[in-house]
Structures are given as structure tokens and as C-alpha cells.
Tab-separated table of N, CA and C in Angstrom:
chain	number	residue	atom	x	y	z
A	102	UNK	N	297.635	246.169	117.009
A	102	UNK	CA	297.506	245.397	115.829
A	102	UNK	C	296.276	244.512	115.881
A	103	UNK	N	296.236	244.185	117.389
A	103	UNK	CA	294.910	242.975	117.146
A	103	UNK	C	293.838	243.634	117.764
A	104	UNK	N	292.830	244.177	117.471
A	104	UNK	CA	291.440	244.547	118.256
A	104	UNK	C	291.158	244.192	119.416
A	105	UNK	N	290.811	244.842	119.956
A	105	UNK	CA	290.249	244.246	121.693
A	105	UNK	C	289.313	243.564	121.901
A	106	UNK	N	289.955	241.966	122.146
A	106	UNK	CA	288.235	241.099	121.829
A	106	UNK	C	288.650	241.156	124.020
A	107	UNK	N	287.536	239.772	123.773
A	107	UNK	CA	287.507	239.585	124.896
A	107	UNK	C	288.136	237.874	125.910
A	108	UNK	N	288.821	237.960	124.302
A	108	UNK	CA	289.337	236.318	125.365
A	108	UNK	C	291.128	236.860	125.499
A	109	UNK	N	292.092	235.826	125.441
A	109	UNK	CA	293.407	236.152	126.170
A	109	UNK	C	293.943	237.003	125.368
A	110	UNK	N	295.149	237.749	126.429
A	110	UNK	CA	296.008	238.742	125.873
A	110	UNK	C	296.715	238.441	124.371
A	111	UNK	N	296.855	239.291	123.374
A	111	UNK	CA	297.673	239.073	122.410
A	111	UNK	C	298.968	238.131	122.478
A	112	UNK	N	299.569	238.442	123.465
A	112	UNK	CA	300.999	237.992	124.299
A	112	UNK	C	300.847	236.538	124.651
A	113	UNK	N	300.034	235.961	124.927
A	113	UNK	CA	299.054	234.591	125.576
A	113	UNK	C	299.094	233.802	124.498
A	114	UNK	N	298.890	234.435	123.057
A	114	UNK	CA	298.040	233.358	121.768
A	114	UNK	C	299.042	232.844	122.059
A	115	UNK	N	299.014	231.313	121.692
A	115	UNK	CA	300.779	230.240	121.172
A	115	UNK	C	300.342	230.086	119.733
A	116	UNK	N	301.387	230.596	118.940
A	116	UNK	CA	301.242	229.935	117.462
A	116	UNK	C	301.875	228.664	117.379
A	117	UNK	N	301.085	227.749	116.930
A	117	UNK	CA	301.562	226.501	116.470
A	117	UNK	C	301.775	225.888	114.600
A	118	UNK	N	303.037	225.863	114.669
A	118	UNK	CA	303.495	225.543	113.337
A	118	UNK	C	303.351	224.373	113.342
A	119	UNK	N	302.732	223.736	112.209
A	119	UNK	CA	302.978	222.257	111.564
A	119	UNK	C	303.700	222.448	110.299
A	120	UNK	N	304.406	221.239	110.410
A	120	UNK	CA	305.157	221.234	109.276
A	120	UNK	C	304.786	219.659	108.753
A	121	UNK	N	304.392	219.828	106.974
A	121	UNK	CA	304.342	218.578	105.755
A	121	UNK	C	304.811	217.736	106.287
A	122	UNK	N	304.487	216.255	106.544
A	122	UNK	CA	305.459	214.921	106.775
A	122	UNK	C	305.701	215.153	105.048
A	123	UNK	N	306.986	214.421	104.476
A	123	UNK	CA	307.306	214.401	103.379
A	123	UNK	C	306.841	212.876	103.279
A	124	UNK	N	306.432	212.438	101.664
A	124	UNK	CA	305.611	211.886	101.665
A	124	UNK	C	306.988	210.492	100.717
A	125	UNK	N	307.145	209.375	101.553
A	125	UNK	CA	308.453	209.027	100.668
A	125	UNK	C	307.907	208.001	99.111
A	126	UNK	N	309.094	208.824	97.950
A	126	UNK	CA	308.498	207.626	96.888
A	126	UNK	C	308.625	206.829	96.839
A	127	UNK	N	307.874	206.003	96.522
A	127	UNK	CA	307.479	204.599	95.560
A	127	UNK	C	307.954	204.432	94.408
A	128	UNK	N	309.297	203.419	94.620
A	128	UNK	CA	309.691	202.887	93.308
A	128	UNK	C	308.817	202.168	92.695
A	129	UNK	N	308.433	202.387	91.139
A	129	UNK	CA	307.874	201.911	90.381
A	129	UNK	C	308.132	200.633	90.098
A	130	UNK	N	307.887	199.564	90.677
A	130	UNK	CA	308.184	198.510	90.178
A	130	UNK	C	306.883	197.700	89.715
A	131	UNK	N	306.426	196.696	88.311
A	131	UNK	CA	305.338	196.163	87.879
A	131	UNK	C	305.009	195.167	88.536
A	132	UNK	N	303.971	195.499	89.045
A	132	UNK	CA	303.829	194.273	89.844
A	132	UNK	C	303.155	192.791	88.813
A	133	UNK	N	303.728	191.665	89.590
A	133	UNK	CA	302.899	190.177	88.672
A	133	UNK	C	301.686	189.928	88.709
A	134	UNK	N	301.317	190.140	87.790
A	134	UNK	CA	299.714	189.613	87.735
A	134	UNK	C	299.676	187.972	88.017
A	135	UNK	N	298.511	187.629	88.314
A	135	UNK	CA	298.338	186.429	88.352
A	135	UNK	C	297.868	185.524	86.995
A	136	UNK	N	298.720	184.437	86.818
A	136	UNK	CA	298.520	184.095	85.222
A	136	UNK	C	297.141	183.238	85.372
A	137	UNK	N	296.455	183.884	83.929
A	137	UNK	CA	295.091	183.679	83.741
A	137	UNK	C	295.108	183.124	82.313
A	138	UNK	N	294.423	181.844	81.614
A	138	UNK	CA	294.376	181.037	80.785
A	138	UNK	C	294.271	182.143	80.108
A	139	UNK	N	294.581	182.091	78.216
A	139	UNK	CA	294.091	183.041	77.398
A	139	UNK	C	292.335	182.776	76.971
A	140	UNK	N	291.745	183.824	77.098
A	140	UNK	CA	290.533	183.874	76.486
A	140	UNK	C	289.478	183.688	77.410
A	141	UNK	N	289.713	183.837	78.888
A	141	UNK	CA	289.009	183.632	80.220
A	141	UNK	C	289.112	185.133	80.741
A	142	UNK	N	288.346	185.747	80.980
A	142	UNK	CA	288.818	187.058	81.905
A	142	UNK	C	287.862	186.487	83.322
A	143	UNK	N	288.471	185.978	84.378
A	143	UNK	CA	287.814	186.041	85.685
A	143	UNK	C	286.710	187.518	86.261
A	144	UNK	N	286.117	187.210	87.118
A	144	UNK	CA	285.313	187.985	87.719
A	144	UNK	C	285.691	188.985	88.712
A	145	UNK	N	287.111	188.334	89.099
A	145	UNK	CA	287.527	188.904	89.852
A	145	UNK	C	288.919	188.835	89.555
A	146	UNK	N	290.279	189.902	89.988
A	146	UNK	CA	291.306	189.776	89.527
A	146	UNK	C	292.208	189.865	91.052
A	147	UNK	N	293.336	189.241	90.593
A	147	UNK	CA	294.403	189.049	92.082
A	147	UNK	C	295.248	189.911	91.638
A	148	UNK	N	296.446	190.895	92.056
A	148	UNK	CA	297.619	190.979	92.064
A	148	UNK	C	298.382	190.730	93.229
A	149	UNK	N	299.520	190.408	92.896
A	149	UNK	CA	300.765	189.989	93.778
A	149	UNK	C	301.395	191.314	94.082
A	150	UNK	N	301.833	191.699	95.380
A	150	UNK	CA	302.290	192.890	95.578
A	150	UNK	C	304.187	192.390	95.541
A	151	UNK	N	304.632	193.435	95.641
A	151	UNK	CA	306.456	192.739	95.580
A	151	UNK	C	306.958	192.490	97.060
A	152	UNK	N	305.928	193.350	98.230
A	152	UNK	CA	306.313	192.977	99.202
A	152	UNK	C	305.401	191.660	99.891
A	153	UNK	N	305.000	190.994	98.925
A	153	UNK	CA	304.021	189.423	98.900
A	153	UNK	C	302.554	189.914	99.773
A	154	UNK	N	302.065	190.995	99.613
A	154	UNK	CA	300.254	191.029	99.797
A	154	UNK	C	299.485	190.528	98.673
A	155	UNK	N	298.362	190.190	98.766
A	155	UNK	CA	297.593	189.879	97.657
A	155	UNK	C	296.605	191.307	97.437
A	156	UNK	N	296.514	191.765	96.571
A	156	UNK	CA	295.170	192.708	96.611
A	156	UNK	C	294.379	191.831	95.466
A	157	UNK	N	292.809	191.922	95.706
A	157	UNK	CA	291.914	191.320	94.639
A	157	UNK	C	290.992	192.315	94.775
A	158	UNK	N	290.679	192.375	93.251
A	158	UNK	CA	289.495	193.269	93.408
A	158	UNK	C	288.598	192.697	91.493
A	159	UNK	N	287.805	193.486	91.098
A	159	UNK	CA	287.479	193.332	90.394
A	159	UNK	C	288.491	194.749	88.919
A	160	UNK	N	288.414	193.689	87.972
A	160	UNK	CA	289.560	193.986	86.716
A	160	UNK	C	288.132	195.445	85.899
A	161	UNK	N	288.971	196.564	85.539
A	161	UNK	CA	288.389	197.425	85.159
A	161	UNK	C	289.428	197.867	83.703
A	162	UNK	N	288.438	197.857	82.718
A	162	UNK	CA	289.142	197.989	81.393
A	162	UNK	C	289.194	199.357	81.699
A	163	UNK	N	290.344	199.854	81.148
A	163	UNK	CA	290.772	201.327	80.747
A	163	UNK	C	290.186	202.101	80.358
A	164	UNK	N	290.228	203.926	80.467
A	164	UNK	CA	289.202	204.288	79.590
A	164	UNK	C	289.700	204.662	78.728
A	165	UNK	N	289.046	204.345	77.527
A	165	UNK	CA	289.305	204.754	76.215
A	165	UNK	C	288.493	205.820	75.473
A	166	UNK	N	289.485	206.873	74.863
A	166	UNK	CA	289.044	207.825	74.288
A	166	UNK	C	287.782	208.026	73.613
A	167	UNK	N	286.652	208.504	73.389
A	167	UNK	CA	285.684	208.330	72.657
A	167	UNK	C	286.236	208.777	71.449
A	168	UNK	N	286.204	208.258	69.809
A	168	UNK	CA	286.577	208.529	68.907
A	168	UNK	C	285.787	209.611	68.243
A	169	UNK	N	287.264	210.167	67.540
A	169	UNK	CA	286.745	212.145	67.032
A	169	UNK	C	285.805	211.593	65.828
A	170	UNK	N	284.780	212.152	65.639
A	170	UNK	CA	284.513	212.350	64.409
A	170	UNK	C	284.936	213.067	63.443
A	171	UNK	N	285.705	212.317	61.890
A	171	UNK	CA	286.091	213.105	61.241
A	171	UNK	C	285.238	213.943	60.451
A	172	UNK	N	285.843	214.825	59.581
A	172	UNK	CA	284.797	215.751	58.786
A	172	UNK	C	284.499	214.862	57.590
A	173	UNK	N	283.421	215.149	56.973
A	173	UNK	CA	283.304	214.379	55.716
A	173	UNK	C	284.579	215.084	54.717
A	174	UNK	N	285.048	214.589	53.627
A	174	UNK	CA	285.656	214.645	52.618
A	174	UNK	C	285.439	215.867	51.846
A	175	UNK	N	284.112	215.910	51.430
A	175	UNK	CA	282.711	216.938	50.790
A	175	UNK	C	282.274	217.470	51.760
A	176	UNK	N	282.333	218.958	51.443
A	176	UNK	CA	280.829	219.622	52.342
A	176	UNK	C	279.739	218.963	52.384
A	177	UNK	N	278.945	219.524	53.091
A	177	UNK	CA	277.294	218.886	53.193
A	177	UNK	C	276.904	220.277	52.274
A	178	UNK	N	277.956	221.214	52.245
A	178	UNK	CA	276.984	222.597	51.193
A	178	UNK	C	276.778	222.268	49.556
A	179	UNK	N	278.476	221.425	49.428
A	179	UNK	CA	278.518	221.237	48.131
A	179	UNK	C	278.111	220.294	47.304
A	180	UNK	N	277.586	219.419	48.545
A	180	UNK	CA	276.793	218.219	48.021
A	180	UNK	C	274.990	218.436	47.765
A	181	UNK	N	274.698	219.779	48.558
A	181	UNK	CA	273.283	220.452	48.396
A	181	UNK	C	273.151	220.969	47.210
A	182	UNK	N	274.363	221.556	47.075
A	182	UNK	CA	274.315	222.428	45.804
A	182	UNK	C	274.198	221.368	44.533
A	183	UNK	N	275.331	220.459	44.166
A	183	UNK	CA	275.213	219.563	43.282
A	183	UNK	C	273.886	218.887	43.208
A	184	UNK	N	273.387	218.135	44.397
A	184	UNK	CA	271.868	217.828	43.897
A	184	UNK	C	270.978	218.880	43.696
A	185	UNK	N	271.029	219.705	43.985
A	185	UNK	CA	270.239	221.116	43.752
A	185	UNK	C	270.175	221.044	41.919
A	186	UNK	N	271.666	221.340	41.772
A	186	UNK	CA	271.872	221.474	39.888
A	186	UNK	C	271.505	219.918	39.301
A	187	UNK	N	271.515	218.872	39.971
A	187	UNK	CA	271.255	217.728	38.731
A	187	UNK	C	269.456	217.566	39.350
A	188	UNK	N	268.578	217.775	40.271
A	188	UNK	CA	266.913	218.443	40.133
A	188	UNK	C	266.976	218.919	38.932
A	189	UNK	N	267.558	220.478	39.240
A	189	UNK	CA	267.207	221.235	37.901
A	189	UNK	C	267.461	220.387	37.033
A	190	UNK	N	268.495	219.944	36.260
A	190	UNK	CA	268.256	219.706	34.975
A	190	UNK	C	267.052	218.665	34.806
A	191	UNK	N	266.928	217.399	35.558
A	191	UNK	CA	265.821	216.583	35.624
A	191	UNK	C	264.499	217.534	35.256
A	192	UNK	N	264.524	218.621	36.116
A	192	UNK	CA	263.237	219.357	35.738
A	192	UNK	C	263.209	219.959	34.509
A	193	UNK	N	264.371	220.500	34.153
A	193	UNK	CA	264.478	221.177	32.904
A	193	UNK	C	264.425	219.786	31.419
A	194	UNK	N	264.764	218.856	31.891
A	194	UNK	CA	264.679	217.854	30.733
A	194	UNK	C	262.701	217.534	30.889
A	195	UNK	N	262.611	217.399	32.291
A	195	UNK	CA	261.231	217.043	31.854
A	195	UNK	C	260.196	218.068	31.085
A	196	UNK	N	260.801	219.206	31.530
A	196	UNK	CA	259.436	220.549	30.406
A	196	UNK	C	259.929	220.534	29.389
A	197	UNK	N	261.168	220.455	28.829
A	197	UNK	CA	261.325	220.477	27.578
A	197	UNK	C	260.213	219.001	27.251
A	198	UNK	N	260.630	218.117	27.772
A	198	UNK	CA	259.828	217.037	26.819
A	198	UNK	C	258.119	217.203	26.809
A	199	UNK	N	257.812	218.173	28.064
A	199	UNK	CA	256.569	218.462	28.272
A	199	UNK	C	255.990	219.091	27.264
A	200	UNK	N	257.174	220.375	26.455
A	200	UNK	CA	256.732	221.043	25.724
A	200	UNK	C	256.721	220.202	24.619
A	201	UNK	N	257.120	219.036	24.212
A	201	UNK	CA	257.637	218.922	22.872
A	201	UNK	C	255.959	218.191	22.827
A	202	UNK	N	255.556	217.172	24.174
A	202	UNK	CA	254.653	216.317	23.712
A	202	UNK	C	253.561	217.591	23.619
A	203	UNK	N	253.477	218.556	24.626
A	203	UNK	CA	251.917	219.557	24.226
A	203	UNK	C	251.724	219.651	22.716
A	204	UNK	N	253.072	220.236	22.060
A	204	UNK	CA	252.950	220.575	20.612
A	204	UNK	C	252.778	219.988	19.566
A	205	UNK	N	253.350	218.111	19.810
A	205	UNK	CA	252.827	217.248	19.107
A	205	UNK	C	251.350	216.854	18.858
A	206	UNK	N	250.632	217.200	20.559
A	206	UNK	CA	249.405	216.589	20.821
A	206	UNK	C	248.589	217.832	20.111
A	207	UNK	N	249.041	218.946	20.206
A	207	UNK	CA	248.323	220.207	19.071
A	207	UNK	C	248.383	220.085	17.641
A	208	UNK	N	249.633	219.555	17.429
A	208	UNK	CA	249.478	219.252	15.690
A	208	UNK	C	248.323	217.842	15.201
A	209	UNK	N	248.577	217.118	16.225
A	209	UNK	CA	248.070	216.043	16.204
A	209	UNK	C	246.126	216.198	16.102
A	210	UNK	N	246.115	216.899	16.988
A	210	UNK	CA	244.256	217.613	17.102
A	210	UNK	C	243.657	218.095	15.768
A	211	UNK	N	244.788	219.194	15.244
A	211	UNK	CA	244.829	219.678	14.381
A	211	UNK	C	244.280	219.265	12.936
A	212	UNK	N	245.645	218.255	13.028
A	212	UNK	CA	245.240	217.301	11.552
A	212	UNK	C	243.862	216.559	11.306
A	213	UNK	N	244.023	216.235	12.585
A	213	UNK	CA	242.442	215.415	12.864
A	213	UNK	C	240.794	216.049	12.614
A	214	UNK	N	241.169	217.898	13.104
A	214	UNK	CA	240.475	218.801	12.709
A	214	UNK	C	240.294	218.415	11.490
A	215	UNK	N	241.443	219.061	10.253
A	215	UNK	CA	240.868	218.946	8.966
A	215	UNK	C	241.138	217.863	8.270
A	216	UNK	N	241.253	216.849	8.727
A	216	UNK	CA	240.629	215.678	8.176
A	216	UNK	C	239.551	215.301	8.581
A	217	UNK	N	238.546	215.769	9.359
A	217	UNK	CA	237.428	215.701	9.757
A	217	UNK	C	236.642	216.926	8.897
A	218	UNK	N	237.150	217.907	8.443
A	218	UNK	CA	236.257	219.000	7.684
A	218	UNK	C	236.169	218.548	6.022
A	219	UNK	N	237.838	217.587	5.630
A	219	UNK	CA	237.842	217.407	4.320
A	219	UNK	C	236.997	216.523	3.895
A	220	UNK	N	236.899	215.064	5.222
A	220	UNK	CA	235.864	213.690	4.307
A	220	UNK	C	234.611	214.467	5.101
A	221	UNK	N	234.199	215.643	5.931
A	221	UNK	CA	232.511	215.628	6.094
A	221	UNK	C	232.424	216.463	4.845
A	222	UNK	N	233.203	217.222	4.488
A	222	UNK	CA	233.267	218.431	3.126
A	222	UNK	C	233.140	217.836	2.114
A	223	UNK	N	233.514	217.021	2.029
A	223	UNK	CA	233.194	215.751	0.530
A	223	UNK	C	232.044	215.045	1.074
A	224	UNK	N	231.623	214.770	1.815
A	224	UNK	CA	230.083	213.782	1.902
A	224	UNK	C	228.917	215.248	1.454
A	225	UNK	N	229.505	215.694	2.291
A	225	UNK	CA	228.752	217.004	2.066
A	225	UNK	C	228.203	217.567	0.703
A	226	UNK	N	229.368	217.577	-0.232
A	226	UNK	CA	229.605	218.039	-1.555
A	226	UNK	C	228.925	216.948	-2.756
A	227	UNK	N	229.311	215.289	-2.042
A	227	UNK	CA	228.435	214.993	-2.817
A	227	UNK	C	227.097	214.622	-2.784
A	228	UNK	N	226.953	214.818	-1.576
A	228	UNK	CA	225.131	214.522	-1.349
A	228	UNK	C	224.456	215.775	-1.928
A	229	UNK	N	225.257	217.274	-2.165
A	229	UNK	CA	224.902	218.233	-2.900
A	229	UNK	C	224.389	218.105	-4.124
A	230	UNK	N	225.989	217.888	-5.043
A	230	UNK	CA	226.025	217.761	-5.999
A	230	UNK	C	225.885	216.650	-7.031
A	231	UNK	N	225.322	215.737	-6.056
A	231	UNK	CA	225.018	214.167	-7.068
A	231	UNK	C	223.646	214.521	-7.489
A	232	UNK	N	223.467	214.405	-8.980
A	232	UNK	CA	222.094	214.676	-9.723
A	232	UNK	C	221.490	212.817	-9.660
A	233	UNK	N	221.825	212.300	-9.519
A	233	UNK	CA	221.611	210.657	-9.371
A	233	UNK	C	220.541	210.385	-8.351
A	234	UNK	N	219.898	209.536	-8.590
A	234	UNK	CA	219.537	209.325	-7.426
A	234	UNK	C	218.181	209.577	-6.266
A	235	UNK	N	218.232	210.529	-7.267
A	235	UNK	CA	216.902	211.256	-5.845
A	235	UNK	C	215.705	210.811	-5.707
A	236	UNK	N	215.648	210.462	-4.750
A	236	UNK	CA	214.625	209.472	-4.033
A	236	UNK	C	213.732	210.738	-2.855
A	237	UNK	N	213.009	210.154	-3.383
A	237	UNK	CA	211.708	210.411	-2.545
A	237	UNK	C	211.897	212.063	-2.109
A	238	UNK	N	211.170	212.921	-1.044
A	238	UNK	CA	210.920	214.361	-0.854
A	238	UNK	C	210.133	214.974	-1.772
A	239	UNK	N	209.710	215.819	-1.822
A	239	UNK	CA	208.316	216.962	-2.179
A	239	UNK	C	209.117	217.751	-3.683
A	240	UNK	N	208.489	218.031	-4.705
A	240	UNK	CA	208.766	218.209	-5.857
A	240	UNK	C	207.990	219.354	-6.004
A	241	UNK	N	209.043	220.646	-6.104
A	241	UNK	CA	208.117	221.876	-6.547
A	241	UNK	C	208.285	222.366	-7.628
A	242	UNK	N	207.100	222.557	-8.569
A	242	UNK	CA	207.231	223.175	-10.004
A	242	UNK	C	207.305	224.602	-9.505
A	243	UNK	N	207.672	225.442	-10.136
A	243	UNK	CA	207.933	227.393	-9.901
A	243	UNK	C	207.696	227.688	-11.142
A	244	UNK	N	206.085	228.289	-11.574
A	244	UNK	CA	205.334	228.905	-12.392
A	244	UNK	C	205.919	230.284	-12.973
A	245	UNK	N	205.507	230.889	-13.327
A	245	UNK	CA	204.765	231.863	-13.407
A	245	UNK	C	203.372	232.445	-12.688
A	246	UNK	N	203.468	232.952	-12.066
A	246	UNK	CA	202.726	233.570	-11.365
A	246	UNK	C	202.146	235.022	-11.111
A	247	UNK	N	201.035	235.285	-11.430
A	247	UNK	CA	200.372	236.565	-11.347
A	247	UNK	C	199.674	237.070	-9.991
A	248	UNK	N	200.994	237.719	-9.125
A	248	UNK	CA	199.692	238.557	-7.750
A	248	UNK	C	199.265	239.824	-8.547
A	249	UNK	N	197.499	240.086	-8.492
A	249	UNK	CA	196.905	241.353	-8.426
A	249	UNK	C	196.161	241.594	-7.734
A	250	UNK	N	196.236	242.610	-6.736
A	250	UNK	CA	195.476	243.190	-5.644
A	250	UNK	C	195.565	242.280	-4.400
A	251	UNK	N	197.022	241.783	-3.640
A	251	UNK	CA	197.186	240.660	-3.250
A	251	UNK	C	196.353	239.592	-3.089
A	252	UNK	N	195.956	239.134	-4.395
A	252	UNK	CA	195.439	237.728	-4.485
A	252	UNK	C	196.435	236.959	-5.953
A	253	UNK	N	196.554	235.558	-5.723
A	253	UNK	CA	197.562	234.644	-5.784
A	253	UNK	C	196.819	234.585	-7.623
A	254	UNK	N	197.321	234.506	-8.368
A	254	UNK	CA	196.500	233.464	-9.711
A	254	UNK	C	197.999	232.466	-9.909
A	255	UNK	N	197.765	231.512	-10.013
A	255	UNK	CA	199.188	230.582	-10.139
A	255	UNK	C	198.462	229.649	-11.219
């Protein structure tokens, strides 16, 4: 069963059993703290043992759970989406008004056009047609006139 080493016979080993000391319990009893004014936490803390030892050491707050974060109420999708749709309309209200002012500012050009063609069209018409008036410029009589053999007789 055991290979052939080279130290003692199989027959020779001594097995040695240990056996668990059983380990005896500890009644739970609370031990007394040492009374400490309210609203003072010392630097250092005493307890009283029940069989009268003192242990002191320094007082260590508990650990406390780090708190879960809950989920929001709202997605973060559906709150993308909703500002997503009230942009758009902002954008969609602003081209509409974009369009409304382009088309005003075109009618507006417009009018200005021909009211600019109607009073130059009337200055026009009457600096034409006013027989009143005429002052000064070159005055041509238009004869009768005879060309023969292109030369002028006027």
C-alpha cells in the first residue's frame, strides 16, 4: 500500500489523533457601560466586564449600510423624449413666426416698390405733360426742308 521510501517501516509510523477541545459557551450577558454625561462622547471608552475586568479601548460607531439609491419616479428616456417634443414645438412655433415675418417683410418691400413707381410716375407725368412753365433749353423750329443732291436748302 505504501511505496518503498527510505525512512521507517510502514509498521513503525505511530498515527497520532488529536481531538477538538470543545470550545465552552458564553452566556450572553450585556455588559455595563460606563455612564457618560449626555452629549460628551470620550476619546476613549471603558467597559465593565461581569466578572469585574475593565477593558478600555477606543468607542467605534457601527457600520452602517451605505444607502440604496432609489430609481427616479420618471425614466431618464421619458423625460428625453418629452423635452425632445416641447424643442420641437419651440422650433416649430419659431418658423412658423419666421415665415409669417419673411412674408410680411415681402409685402411690405412690395408696397413700397409701387409706391415708389406711382409718386416717381406722377412727377414724371407731370414734368411731361405740364405745358406751363418752360423755362429756359434750346427751341427748335422744324421747316420744311428741301435735300437735292445731298445738299441741305432749309
Amino acid at each position: 500500500m505504501y511505496p518503498e521510501t527510505t525512512g521507517p517501516a510502514p509498521a513503525e509510523r505511530a498515527v497520532t489523533i488529536h481531538q477538538p477541545t470543545p470550545i465552552q459557551p458564553v452566556i450572553a450577558v450585556p455588559a455595563p457601560l460606563v455612564p457618560v454625561q449626555p452629549g460628551t462622547v470620550p476619546a476613549v471608552a471603558s467597559v465593565v466586564l461581569p466578572d469585574g475586568r475593565v477593558v478600555t479601548g477606543y468607542a467605534i460607531d457601527p457600520m452602517r449600510p451605505e444607502p440604496v439609491a432609489t430609481p427616479p419616479a420618471v425614466s431618464r428616456t421619458a423625460v428625453n423624449v418629452a423635452l425632445g417634443g416641447v424643442g420641437f414645438l419651440a422650433v416649430c412655433g419659431g418658423l412658423l413666426l419666421l415665415t409669417t415675418f419673411i412674408t410680411a417683410l415681402t409685402a411690405l418691400i412690395t408696397q413700397l416698390i409701387t409706391l415708389a413707381a406711382v409718386i416717381f410716375g406722377g412727377w414724371i407725368a407731370v414734368q411731361v405733360f405740364s405745358a406751363s412753365g418752360h423755362k429756359g433749353g434750346t427751341t427748335v423750329n422744324i421747316r420744311k426742308a428741301v435735300i437735292k443732291r445731298n445738299k441741305f436748302y432749309g
